[in-house]
Coordinates of C-alpha atoms in Angstrom, one line a residue:
M1 CA 0.0 0.0 0.0
N2 CA 1.6 3.3 -1.1
I3 CA 1.3 6.8 0.5
N4 CA -1.5 7.8 -1.8
D5 CA -3.6 4.8 -0.8
N6 CA -3.0 5.7 2.9
M7 CA -4.0 9.3 2.3
K8 CA -7.2 8.2 0.5
I9 CA -8.2 5.9 3.3
G10 CA -7.4 8.6 5.9
L11 CA -9.5 11.2 4.0
I12 CA -12.4 8.8 3.5
T13 CA -12.4 7.9 7.2
A14 CA -12.2 11.5 8.3
F15 CA -15.0 12.5 5.9
S16 CA -17.2 9.6 7.0
V17 CA -16.8 10.4 10.7
I18 CA -17.6 14.1 10.1
A19 CA -20.6 13.1 7.9
L20 CA -22.0 10.6 10.5
F21 CA -21.5 13.2 13.3
V22 CA -23.4 15.9 11.3
L23 CA -26.2 13.3 10.5
S24 CA -26.4 12.4 14.2
L25 CA -26.7 16.1 15.1
L26 CA -29.5 16.7 12.6
I27 CA -31.4 13.6 13.8
T28 CA -31.1 14.4 17.5
Q29 CA -32.2 18.0 16.9
A30 CA -35.3 16.9 14.9
P31 CA -38.6 16.8 16.8
A32 CA -39.4 13.4 18.2
S33 CA -42.1 11.4 16.4
D34 CA -43.3 7.8 16.1
D35 CA -43.5 8.3 12.4
N36 CA -40.0 8.2 10.9
A37 CA -41.1 10.0 7.8
V38 CA -42.0 12.9 10.0
R39 CA -38.9 12.5 12.3
F40 CA -36.3 12.4 9.5
G41 CA -38.1 14.6 7.0
V42 CA -35.9 15.1 3.9
L43 CA -33.2 12.9 5.4
T44 CA -35.4 9.8 4.5
L45 CA -34.1 10.2 1.0
L46 CA -30.5 9.8 2.2
P47 CA -30.1 6.0 2.1
P48 CA -31.2 5.5 -1.5
L49 CA -29.5 8.6 -2.7
V50 CA -26.2 7.6 -1.1
A51 CA -26.4 4.1 -2.8
I52 CA -27.4 5.5 -6.2
I53 CA -24.9 8.3 -6.3
L54 CA -22.0 6.1 -5.1
A55 CA -23.0 3.4 -7.6
F56 CA -22.7 5.9 -10.5
I57 CA -19.4 7.4 -9.1
T58 CA -17.6 4.3 -8.1
K59 CA -19.2 1.7 -10.4
E60 CA -19.0 -0.6 -7.3
T61 CA -22.6 -1.9 -6.9
I62 CA -22.0 -4.1 -3.8
L63 CA -20.1 -1.4 -1.9
S64 CA -22.6 1.3 -2.8
L65 CA -25.6 -0.9 -1.7
F66 CA -23.7 -1.8 1.5
I67 CA -23.1 1.8 2.4
G68 CA -26.7 2.8 1.6
V69 CA -28.0 0.1 3.9
F70 CA -25.5 1.1 6.6
V71 CA -26.5 4.8 6.4
G72 CA -30.2 3.8 6.8
E73 CA -29.5 1.6 9.8
F74 CA -27.3 4.3 11.3
M75 CA -30.2 6.8 11.0
V76 CA -32.6 4.4 12.8
S77 CA -29.9 3.6 15.5
V78 CA -29.2 7.3 16.4
N79 CA -30.3 8.2 19.9
N80 CA -27.6 10.7 20.9
L81 CA -24.3 12.2 19.6
N82 CA -22.3 9.0 20.4
I83 CA -21.5 8.0 16.8
I84 CA -19.4 5.0 17.8
E85 CA -22.4 3.4 19.7
S86 CA -24.7 4.3 16.8
A87 CA -22.3 2.9 14.2
I88 CA -21.9 -0.4 16.1
N89 CA -25.7 -0.8 16.5
A90 CA -26.1 0.1 12.8
F91 CA -23.6 -2.6 11.8
L92 CA -25.4 -5.2 13.9
A93 CA -28.8 -4.2 12.5
L94 CA -27.4 -4.4 9.0
G95 CA -26.4 -8.0 9.6
S96 CA -29.9 -8.8 11.0
Q97 CA -31.5 -7.0 8.0
V98 CA -29.5 -9.1 5.5
I99 CA -30.3 -12.4 7.3
G100 CA -34.0 -11.4 7.5
C101 CA -34.1 -10.8 3.8
M102 CA -32.5 -14.2 3.1
A103 CA -34.9 -15.9 5.5
D104 CA -37.9 -14.4 3.7
P105 CA -39.4 -17.3 1.7
W106 CA -40.0 -15.2 -1.4
N107 CA -36.5 -13.8 -1.4
A108 CA -35.0 -17.2 -0.7
G109 CA -37.0 -18.7 -3.6
I110 CA -35.7 -16.0 -6.0
V111 CA -32.1 -16.5 -5.0
L112 CA -32.4 -20.3 -5.3
Q113 CA -34.1 -20.1 -8.7
C114 CA -31.4 -17.8 -10.0
L115 CA -28.7 -20.2 -8.8
L116 CA -30.5 -23.2 -10.4
I117 CA -31.0 -21.3 -13.7
G118 CA -27.3 -20.4 -13.7
G119 CA -26.6 -24.1 -13.4
I120 CA -28.9 -24.9 -16.3
I121 CA -27.3 -22.3 -18.5
Q122 CA -23.9 -23.7 -17.8
L123 CA -25.0 -27.3 -18.6
V124 CA -26.7 -26.1 -21.8
T125 CA -23.5 -24.3 -22.8
K126 CA -21.2 -27.3 -22.0
M127 CA -23.5 -29.6 -24.0
G128 CA -23.2 -27.3 -27.0
G129 CA -26.9 -26.4 -26.9
A130 CA -26.3 -22.7 -26.5
K131 CA -23.8 -22.6 -29.3
A132 CA -26.1 -24.6 -31.6
L133 CA -29.1 -22.4 -30.8
A134 CA -27.0 -19.3 -31.3
D135 CA -25.7 -20.6 -34.6
A136 CA -29.3 -21.4 -35.7
L137 CA -30.5 -18.0 -34.7
A138 CA -27.5 -16.4 -36.3
K139 CA -28.6 -17.8 -39.7
R140 CA -31.8 -15.8 -39.4
A141 CA -30.3 -12.9 -37.3
D142 CA -27.5 -12.0 -39.7
T143 CA -27.7 -8.3 -39.1
P144 CA -27.9 -6.2 -35.9
K145 CA -31.4 -5.2 -36.9
K146 CA -32.7 -8.8 -37.1
A147 CA -30.8 -9.8 -34.0
Q148 CA -32.4 -7.1 -31.9
L149 CA -35.9 -7.9 -33.3
I150 CA -35.4 -11.6 -32.5
T151 CA -34.3 -10.7 -28.9
W152 CA -37.4 -8.5 -28.6
F153 CA -39.6 -11.4 -29.8
L154 CA -38.0 -13.9 -27.4
G155 CA -38.6 -11.4 -24.6
L156 CA -42.3 -11.3 -25.5
C157 CA -42.4 -15.1 -25.5
V158 CA -41.1 -15.3 -21.9
F159 CA -44.0 -13.1 -20.8
F160 CA -44.9 -14.8 -17.6
D161 CA -42.0 -13.6 -15.4
D162 CA -39.5 -10.8 -15.6
Y163 CA -36.7 -12.7 -13.7
A164 CA -37.0 -15.7 -16.0
N165 CA -36.9 -13.4 -19.0
S166 CA -33.6 -11.8 -17.9
L167 CA -32.0 -15.2 -17.2
I168 CA -33.1 -17.0 -20.3
V169 CA -33.1 -14.5 -23.2
G170 CA -29.8 -12.8 -22.3
P171 CA -27.6 -15.9 -22.3
I172 CA -29.2 -17.2 -25.5
M173 CA -28.8 -14.0 -27.5
R174 CA -25.4 -12.9 -26.1
P175 CA -23.2 -14.9 -28.6
V176 CA -25.4 -13.8 -31.5
M177 CA -25.2 -10.2 -30.6
D178 CA -21.4 -10.5 -30.0
K179 CA -20.9 -12.0 -33.4
L180 CA -22.8 -9.2 -35.1
K181 CA -21.0 -6.5 -33.0
V182 CA -24.0 -5.3 -31.1
S183 CA -22.9 -4.0 -27.7
R184 CA -23.7 -5.8 -24.5
Q185 CA -25.3 -2.6 -23.3
K186 CA -27.9 -2.7 -26.1
L187 CA -28.6 -6.3 -25.5
A188 CA -29.1 -5.6 -21.8
F189 CA -31.5 -2.8 -22.6
V190 CA -33.6 -4.9 -24.9
V191 CA -33.7 -7.8 -22.4
D192 CA -34.6 -5.4 -19.5
A193 CA -37.2 -3.5 -21.5
T194 CA -39.0 -6.8 -22.4
A195 CA -38.9 -8.1 -18.8
A196 CA -41.0 -6.0 -16.3
P197 CA -42.8 -4.0 -19.0
V198 CA -44.1 -7.2 -20.6
A199 CA -44.8 -9.2 -17.3
G200 CA -46.6 -6.1 -15.9
I201 CA -49.2 -6.1 -18.7
A202 CA -49.5 -9.9 -19.4
I203 CA -52.8 -11.4 -18.3
I204 CA -50.9 -14.5 -17.2
S205 CA -47.8 -13.7 -15.2
T206 CA -46.3 -13.7 -11.8
W207 CA -47.3 -10.1 -11.4
I208 CA -51.0 -10.3 -12.0
G209 CA -52.0 -11.7 -8.6
L210 CA -50.5 -8.7 -6.8
E211 CA -51.8 -6.2 -9.3
I212 CA -55.5 -7.3 -9.3
S213 CA -55.6 -7.8 -5.5
L214 CA -54.3 -4.2 -4.9
I215 CA -56.8 -2.8 -7.4
A216 CA -59.7 -4.7 -5.8
E217 CA -58.7 -3.6 -2.3
G218 CA -58.3 0.0 -3.4
F219 CA -61.9 0.0 -4.8
K220 CA -63.2 -1.6 -1.6
S221 CA -61.8 1.3 0.3
I222 CA -64.3 3.6 -1.5
G223 CA -67.2 1.2 -1.1
M224 CA -67.1 -0.4 -4.6
N225 CA -66.9 -4.2 -5.1
V226 CA -65.3 -4.5 -8.5
S227 CA -63.5 -7.2 -10.4
G228 CA -59.8 -6.5 -10.0
F229 CA -59.1 -8.4 -13.2
G230 CA -61.7 -6.4 -15.1
I231 CA -60.2 -3.1 -14.0
F232 CA -56.7 -4.4 -14.8
L233 CA -57.8 -5.1 -18.4
Q234 CA -59.1 -1.6 -18.6
T235 CA -55.7 -0.2 -17.5
I236 CA -53.8 -2.0 -20.3
P237 CA -54.4 0.6 -23.0
F238 CA -53.3 3.4 -20.6
R239 CA -50.0 1.7 -19.7
F240 CA -48.3 4.2 -21.9
Y241 CA -44.7 3.6 -20.8
N242 CA -44.9 -0.2 -21.1
I243 CA -46.4 0.0 -24.6
L244 CA -44.1 2.8 -25.9
I245 CA -40.9 1.2 -24.6
L246 CA -41.7 -2.0 -26.5
I247 CA -42.4 0.0 -29.7
F248 CA -39.3 2.0 -29.1
I249 CA -37.1 -1.2 -29.2
V250 CA -38.6 -2.0 -32.6
I251 CA -38.1 1.5 -34.0
S252 CA -34.5 1.6 -32.8
A253 CA -33.8 -1.8 -34.2
L254 CA -35.3 -1.0 -37.6
T255 CA -33.6 2.3 -38.0
L256 CA -30.3 1.5 -36.1
Y257 CA -30.5 5.0 -34.7
E258 CA -29.0 5.5 -31.2
F259 CA -28.3 8.5 -29.0
G260 CA -26.6 9.2 -25.7
P261 CA -24.1 6.8 -24.1
M262 CA -25.8 3.9 -26.0
K263 CA -24.7 5.4 -29.3
K264 CA -21.1 5.5 -28.1
A265 CA -21.4 1.9 -26.9
E266 CA -22.8 0.7 -30.3
Q267 CA -20.1 2.6 -32.2
E268 CA -17.4 1.0 -30.2
A269 CA -18.9 -2.4 -30.6
R270 CA -19.1 -2.0 -34.4
K271 CA -15.4 -1.1 -34.6
R272 CA -14.4 -4.3 -32.9
K273 CA -12.5 -6.6 -35.3
D274 CA -13.8 -10.1 -35.9
S275 CA -10.8 -11.7 -34.3
E276 CA -10.9 -9.4 -31.3
P277 CA -12.8 -10.7 -28.2
V278 CA -15.6 -8.7 -26.7
K279 CA -14.2 -6.2 -24.3
A280 CA -14.4 -7.4 -20.7
L281 CA -17.1 -5.5 -18.8
E282 CA -16.2 -6.9 -15.4
A283 CA -19.6 -8.6 -15.1
P284 CA -20.5 -12.1 -13.9
G285 CA -21.5 -14.3 -16.8
F286 CA -20.8 -17.4 -18.8
D287 CA -18.4 -16.0 -21.4
E288 CA -15.5 -18.3 -20.6
V289 CA -17.6 -21.5 -20.7
Q290 CA -17.1 -23.5 -23.9
P291 CA -18.8 -26.7 -25.1
V292 CA -17.1 -30.0 -24.4
E293 CA -14.6 -30.6 -27.1
G294 CA -15.5 -33.0 -29.9
I295 CA -19.3 -33.2 -29.2
K296 CA -21.9 -32.9 -31.9
L297 CA -23.8 -29.7 -31.5
S298 CA -27.6 -29.9 -31.2
I299 CA -30.2 -27.2 -30.6
W300 CA -32.2 -29.8 -28.7
N301 CA -29.6 -29.6 -25.9
A302 CA -30.9 -26.1 -25.4
I303 CA -34.5 -26.3 -26.4
I304 CA -35.4 -29.3 -24.2
P305 CA -33.9 -27.9 -20.9
I306 CA -35.1 -24.4 -21.4
G307 CA -38.5 -25.6 -22.7
T308 CA -38.8 -27.7 -19.6
L309 CA -38.1 -24.6 -17.5
I310 CA -40.7 -22.5 -19.3
I311 CA -43.5 -25.2 -19.6
G312 CA -42.6 -26.5 -16.1
A313 CA -42.9 -22.9 -14.7
L314 CA -46.4 -22.5 -16.2
I315 CA -47.5 -25.9 -14.8
A316 CA -45.9 -25.1 -11.4
F317 CA -47.7 -21.7 -11.4
Y318 CA -51.0 -23.4 -12.0
W319 CA -50.5 -26.2 -9.4
S320 CA -49.2 -23.7 -6.8
G321 CA -52.3 -21.5 -7.2
Y322 CA -54.6 -24.5 -7.3
T323 CA -53.3 -25.9 -4.0
I324 CA -53.3 -22.5 -2.4
I325 CA -56.9 -21.8 -3.3
L326 CA -58.1 -25.2 -2.1
G327 CA -56.2 -24.8 1.1
G328 CA -57.7 -21.3 1.7
E329 CA -61.1 -20.0 2.8
D330 CA -62.3 -18.1 -0.3
Q331 CA -65.4 -20.2 -1.2
A332 CA -65.9 -18.4 -4.5
L333 CA -62.3 -19.3 -5.7
I334 CA -62.7 -22.9 -4.3
A335 CA -65.9 -23.3 -6.3
I336 CA -64.2 -22.3 -9.5
M337 CA -61.4 -24.8 -8.9
K338 CA -63.8 -27.6 -8.2
S339 CA -66.3 -26.9 -11.0
S340 CA -64.0 -25.8 -13.9
P341 CA -60.3 -26.1 -13.0
L342 CA -59.1 -26.2 -16.6
S343 CA -61.3 -23.5 -18.0
F344 CA -59.7 -20.2 -19.0
N345 CA -61.2 -18.6 -15.8
G346 CA -60.0 -21.6 -13.7
I347 CA -56.4 -21.4 -15.2
F348 CA -56.2 -17.7 -14.9
T349 CA -57.5 -17.8 -11.3
A350 CA -54.9 -20.4 -10.3
L351 CA -52.1 -18.6 -11.9
S352 CA -53.0 -15.3 -10.3
Q353 CA -52.9 -16.9 -6.8
S354 CA -49.7 -18.8 -7.3
D355 CA -46.5 -18.4 -5.3
A356 CA -44.1 -17.4 -8.1
S357 CA -40.9 -17.8 -6.3
V358 CA -41.6 -21.4 -5.2
A359 CA -43.1 -22.3 -8.7
L360 CA -40.0 -21.0 -10.5
F361 CA -37.7 -22.8 -8.2
Q362 CA -39.6 -26.1 -8.7
A363 CA -39.4 -25.6 -12.5
A364 CA -35.7 -24.7 -12.4
L365 CA -35.0 -27.8 -10.3
L366 CA -36.9 -30.0 -12.8
A367 CA -35.1 -28.4 -15.8
S368 CA -31.8 -29.0 -14.0
I369 CA -32.5 -32.7 -13.6
V370 CA -33.5 -32.9 -17.2
A371 CA -30.3 -31.2 -18.3
I372 CA -28.1 -33.5 -16.2
V373 CA -29.9 -36.6 -17.5
M374 CA -29.5 -35.4 -21.1
A375 CA -25.7 -34.8 -20.6
V376 CA -25.2 -38.3 -19.1
L377 CA -27.4 -40.2 -21.6
Q378 CA -25.6 -38.6 -24.5
K379 CA -22.3 -39.5 -22.8
I380 CA -21.2 -35.8 -23.0
M381 CA -20.4 -35.9 -19.3
S382 CA -20.4 -38.4 -16.4
V383 CA -22.9 -37.8 -13.6
E384 CA -20.1 -36.3 -11.5
Q385 CA -19.0 -34.0 -14.2
A386 CA -22.5 -32.9 -15.0
I387 CA -23.2 -32.1 -11.4
A388 CA -19.9 -30.3 -11.1
E389 CA -20.7 -28.1 -14.1
W390 CA -24.2 -27.5 -12.7
V391 CA -22.7 -26.3 -9.4
G392 CA -20.1 -24.3 -11.4
G393 CA -22.9 -22.4 -13.1
M394 CA -24.4 -21.6 -9.7
K395 CA -21.1 -20.1 -8.6
T396 CA -21.4 -17.6 -11.5
I397 CA -24.6 -16.3 -10.0
V398 CA -23.4 -16.0 -6.4
I399 CA -22.4 -12.3 -6.9
T400 CA -25.9 -11.6 -8.2
G401 CA -27.4 -13.2 -5.1
V402 CA -25.2 -10.9 -2.9
I403 CA -26.4 -7.8 -4.9
L404 CA -30.0 -8.9 -4.6
L405 CA -29.7 -9.4 -0.8
L406 CA -28.2 -6.0 -0.4
A407 CA -30.8 -4.4 -2.7
W408 CA -33.6 -6.1 -0.7
S409 CA -31.9 -4.9 2.6
L410 CA -31.8 -1.4 1.3
G411 CA -35.5 -1.7 0.5
G412 CA -36.2 -2.9 4.0
V413 CA -34.2 0.0 5.7
I414 CA -35.9 2.5 3.3
G415 CA -39.2 1.3 4.7
E416 CA -37.9 1.8 8.2
V417 CA -36.9 5.4 7.7
G418 CA -40.1 6.2 5.8
T419 CA -38.8 7.3 2.4
A420 CA -41.9 6.4 0.4
N421 CA -44.3 7.9 3.0
Y422 CA -42.3 11.1 2.9
L423 CA -42.4 11.3 -0.9
V424 CA -46.2 10.7 -0.9
G425 CA -46.8 13.3 1.8
I426 CA -45.0 16.1 0.1
L427 CA -46.4 15.5 -3.4
K428 CA -50.0 14.5 -3.0
D429 CA -51.6 17.8 -1.9
T430 CA -53.1 20.7 -3.8
I431 CA -53.3 19.3 -7.4
P432 CA -55.6 20.1 -10.3
F433 CA -57.5 17.0 -11.5
W434 CA -56.0 16.7 -15.0
I435 CA -52.4 16.5 -13.7
L436 CA -53.2 13.7 -11.2
P437 CA -52.5 10.7 -13.6
T438 CA -49.1 12.3 -14.4
L439 CA -48.3 13.1 -10.8
I440 CA -49.1 9.5 -9.8
F441 CA -46.9 8.2 -12.6
V442 CA -44.0 10.5 -11.5
L443 CA -44.5 9.7 -7.8
G444 CA -44.6 6.0 -8.6
A445 CA -41.4 6.4 -10.6
L446 CA -39.6 8.3 -7.9
I447 CA -40.5 5.8 -5.2
S448 CA -39.6 2.8 -7.4
F449 CA -36.3 4.4 -8.4
A450 CA -35.4 5.2 -4.8
T451 CA -36.5 1.8 -3.4
G452 CA -35.7 -0.5 -6.4
T453 CA -39.0 -2.3 -6.1
S454 CA -42.0 -2.0 -8.3
Y455 CA -44.0 -4.4 -6.2
G456 CA -43.4 -2.3 -3.1
T457 CA -44.3 0.9 -4.9
M458 CA -47.6 -0.5 -6.1
S459 CA -48.4 -1.7 -2.6
I460 CA -47.7 1.8 -1.2
L461 CA -49.4 3.9 -3.8
M462 CA -52.5 1.9 -4.9
P463 CA -54.4 2.3 -1.6
L464 CA -53.8 6.0 -1.7
T465 CA -54.4 6.6 -5.4
I466 CA -57.8 5.1 -5.9
P467 CA -59.6 7.0 -3.1
L468 CA -57.7 10.2 -4.1
A469 CA -58.7 9.8 -7.8
W470 CA -62.3 9.1 -6.9
A471 CA -62.4 12.1 -4.6
V472 CA -60.9 14.4 -7.3
S473 CA -63.2 13.1 -10.1
P474 CA -65.8 10.4 -9.5
D475 CA -65.5 9.1 -13.0
M476 CA -64.5 5.4 -13.6
G477 CA -62.4 6.2 -16.7
F478 CA -60.4 8.8 -14.8
V479 CA -59.8 6.4 -11.9
V480 CA -58.7 3.7 -14.3
T481 CA -56.2 6.1 -15.8
C482 CA -54.8 7.0 -12.4
T483 CA -54.6 3.3 -11.5
S484 CA -52.6 2.6 -14.6
G485 CA -50.3 5.5 -13.6
V486 CA -49.4 3.6 -10.4
L487 CA -48.7 0.3 -12.2
T488 CA -46.7 2.0 -15.0
G489 CA -44.8 4.5 -13.0
A490 CA -43.6 1.7 -10.7
I491 CA -42.2 -0.2 -13.7
F492 CA -40.5 2.9 -15.2
G493 CA -38.8 3.8 -11.9
D494 CA -37.8 0.2 -11.4
H495 CA -36.5 0.1 -15.0
C496 CA -34.1 3.0 -14.4
S497 CA -33.0 2.1 -10.9
P498 CA -29.5 0.7 -10.3
I499 CA -30.7 -1.0 -7.2
S500 CA -33.6 -2.8 -8.9
D501 CA -33.5 -6.6 -8.9
T502 CA -34.6 -6.9 -12.6
T503 CA -32.0 -4.3 -13.6
I504 CA -29.4 -6.4 -11.8
L505 CA -30.5 -9.7 -13.3
S506 CA -30.6 -8.2 -16.8
S507 CA -27.0 -7.1 -16.4
M508 CA -26.0 -10.5 -15.2
G509 CA -27.9 -12.5 -17.9
T510 CA -26.2 -10.5 -20.6
S511 CA -22.8 -10.3 -19.0
C512 CA -22.9 -6.5 -19.1
N513 CA -21.3 -4.3 -16.5
H514 CA -24.2 -3.3 -14.2
I515 CA -23.5 0.5 -14.1
D516 CA -22.8 0.6 -17.8
H517 CA -26.2 -1.0 -18.3
V518 CA -27.9 1.6 -16.1
Q519 CA -26.1 4.6 -17.6
T520 CA -26.9 3.6 -21.2
Q521 CA -30.5 2.5 -20.5
I522 CA -31.6 5.5 -18.4
Y523 CA -31.5 7.9 -21.3
Y524 CA -33.8 5.8 -23.4
A525 CA -36.2 5.1 -20.5
I526 CA -36.5 8.8 -19.6
F527 CA -37.0 9.7 -23.3
V528 CA -39.9 7.3 -23.6
A529 CA -41.3 8.3 -20.2
I530 CA -41.4 12.0 -21.2
I531 CA -43.4 11.1 -24.3
A532 CA -45.6 8.8 -22.2
I533 CA -46.4 11.8 -19.9
V534 CA -46.7 14.6 -22.5
F535 CA -48.7 12.6 -25.1
G536 CA -50.2 10.0 -22.8
Y537 CA -51.0 10.8 -19.2
I538 CA -51.6 14.6 -19.6
P539 CA -54.0 14.2 -22.5
A540 CA -55.7 11.2 -20.8
G541 CA -56.2 13.4 -17.7
F542 CA -58.3 15.7 -19.9
G543 CA -60.2 12.6 -21.2
V544 CA -58.4 12.2 -24.6
P545 CA -58.9 8.5 -25.7
W546 CA -55.9 6.2 -25.6
Y547 CA -56.3 5.2 -29.2
F548 CA -55.4 8.8 -30.1
C549 CA -52.6 9.2 -27.5
I550 CA -50.6 6.1 -28.4
P551 CA -50.3 6.7 -32.2
V552 CA -49.3 10.3 -31.6
G553 CA -46.8 9.2 -29.0
V554 CA -45.3 6.7 -31.5
I555 CA -44.9 9.3 -34.2
V556 CA -43.3 11.8 -31.8
M557 CA -41.0 9.0 -30.5
Y558 CA -39.8 8.2 -34.0
I559 CA -39.2 11.8 -34.9
G560 CA -37.4 12.3 -31.6
L561 CA -35.1 9.3 -32.2
R562 CA -34.2 10.6 -35.7
V563 CA -33.5 14.1 -34.3
L564 CA -31.6 13.1 -31.3
G565 CA -29.9 10.0 -32.7
E566 CA -27.5 9.0 -35.3
K567 CA -27.5 5.8 -37.4
V568 CA -24.8 3.3 -36.3
E569 CA -23.9 1.6 -39.6
F570 CA -23.2 -2.1 -39.9
E571 CA -20.8 -3.5 -42.6
E572 CA -22.1 -6.9 -43.7
T573 CA -19.5 -9.5 -44.3
A574 CA -19.6 -12.1 -47.0

């Protein structure tokens, strides 16, 4: 360690001590209150802001998340100006917070399914299935334009879950995109933009149970007993951001126009020589894994395990919901399961009640067994080798698990300090009716960006939005528009946030540096969100029909891309 390093450590330590002392002083002088949102005031924004700003400055996601969690726990632990005591209590609370997140059944299921899918991807790669599938896709996707459109289409196909989308589509399309000199950043954007935006509006997905239950409960609070699913369907045309971001991918792919940091990333990727390997982006991934030497490549070594994962997930979703309903007390749902379990209504009802994290884990476990058996029966690997490769694939995902745990912990401590309640409190008052859908969209985006969770944002805002919208204008169409603002704003903020789990998984699945992914994607997300507001939610607040808003938004989006962007040419090789 040289003198400069010692000086840096000394300066950082001194600055940290001073900052913690000032923070302690501000907290101890604040009026006492049982509500932390009132007690801390604007300081409630500190934990997410510290994590987000540090992530952009240092490009160290784990360190930034850790410090963000620590700052939040420190705030909760402060009782006096003894910063040493507060810091020790904060560190102990941080450990309990992380363990609590890991002990949560939903979180544990997500981490385990990620590990298992990592093992499947490695087995598929070693069996040559990934290369065979990439070669087959490359025959059709022989230009960046076609490759991006195929990636977009695959993202639509894996509609049922955003996590599964990120972990399946990214590894399949990465070698194709690399061969065609499309940047990892662009691939990560397409994967991320077809994850939550698709799952959030799909009528069969792991999201729908939460969405329709929140809608139904919100209407109950104003004395209306409505079908949550029926209202959900009515919100789909008003999900302007979801719809426009999916159309934006197609326009960008067809025109090859890019702007902002994404343009630079694409230009650098195009300049790469065929013999030159893809620039290392310091991201976890499967780049170094190669098929077993001398084996015959077959696309079935990819299609069967991945198909098992997808089909198995849908079956597991149904069975999970079916058993949960029959074990519950809702007689109306039980009657549906007993009378017509395989009707559209029965299937939809079961899927909407399923435990997605358990179902995906079960599907991933089944697909893992299928992949191992295929490797052994084809004599590509022995049982011991296949299991070793499966475990090796899990190791690649471990860093993602660490990031997810810290992101969830940050979400937990943000809840403790009252960040979301503070944001709602300062933004909800004194508003004209026509701006309410836009305000709700923006508020949802801010909360989701700061907390990294769209689920949590929906859960916070929906109970407030429906009564507020009804009080402002007792018109069902207006309330539906405001409801869509909650669901869509949460997805937009989550899409931009560097501490979002889906953003993290998209980076991992495409082997793209996480902060590079965030920095290139955020320009496109904000561009589309502005159009969604100006040509979607503001006109809709005045009662303009969606079938007018969306076409106008698409036209403006196309013109904006042509004005702001520049075509990144591709030289086709013989």
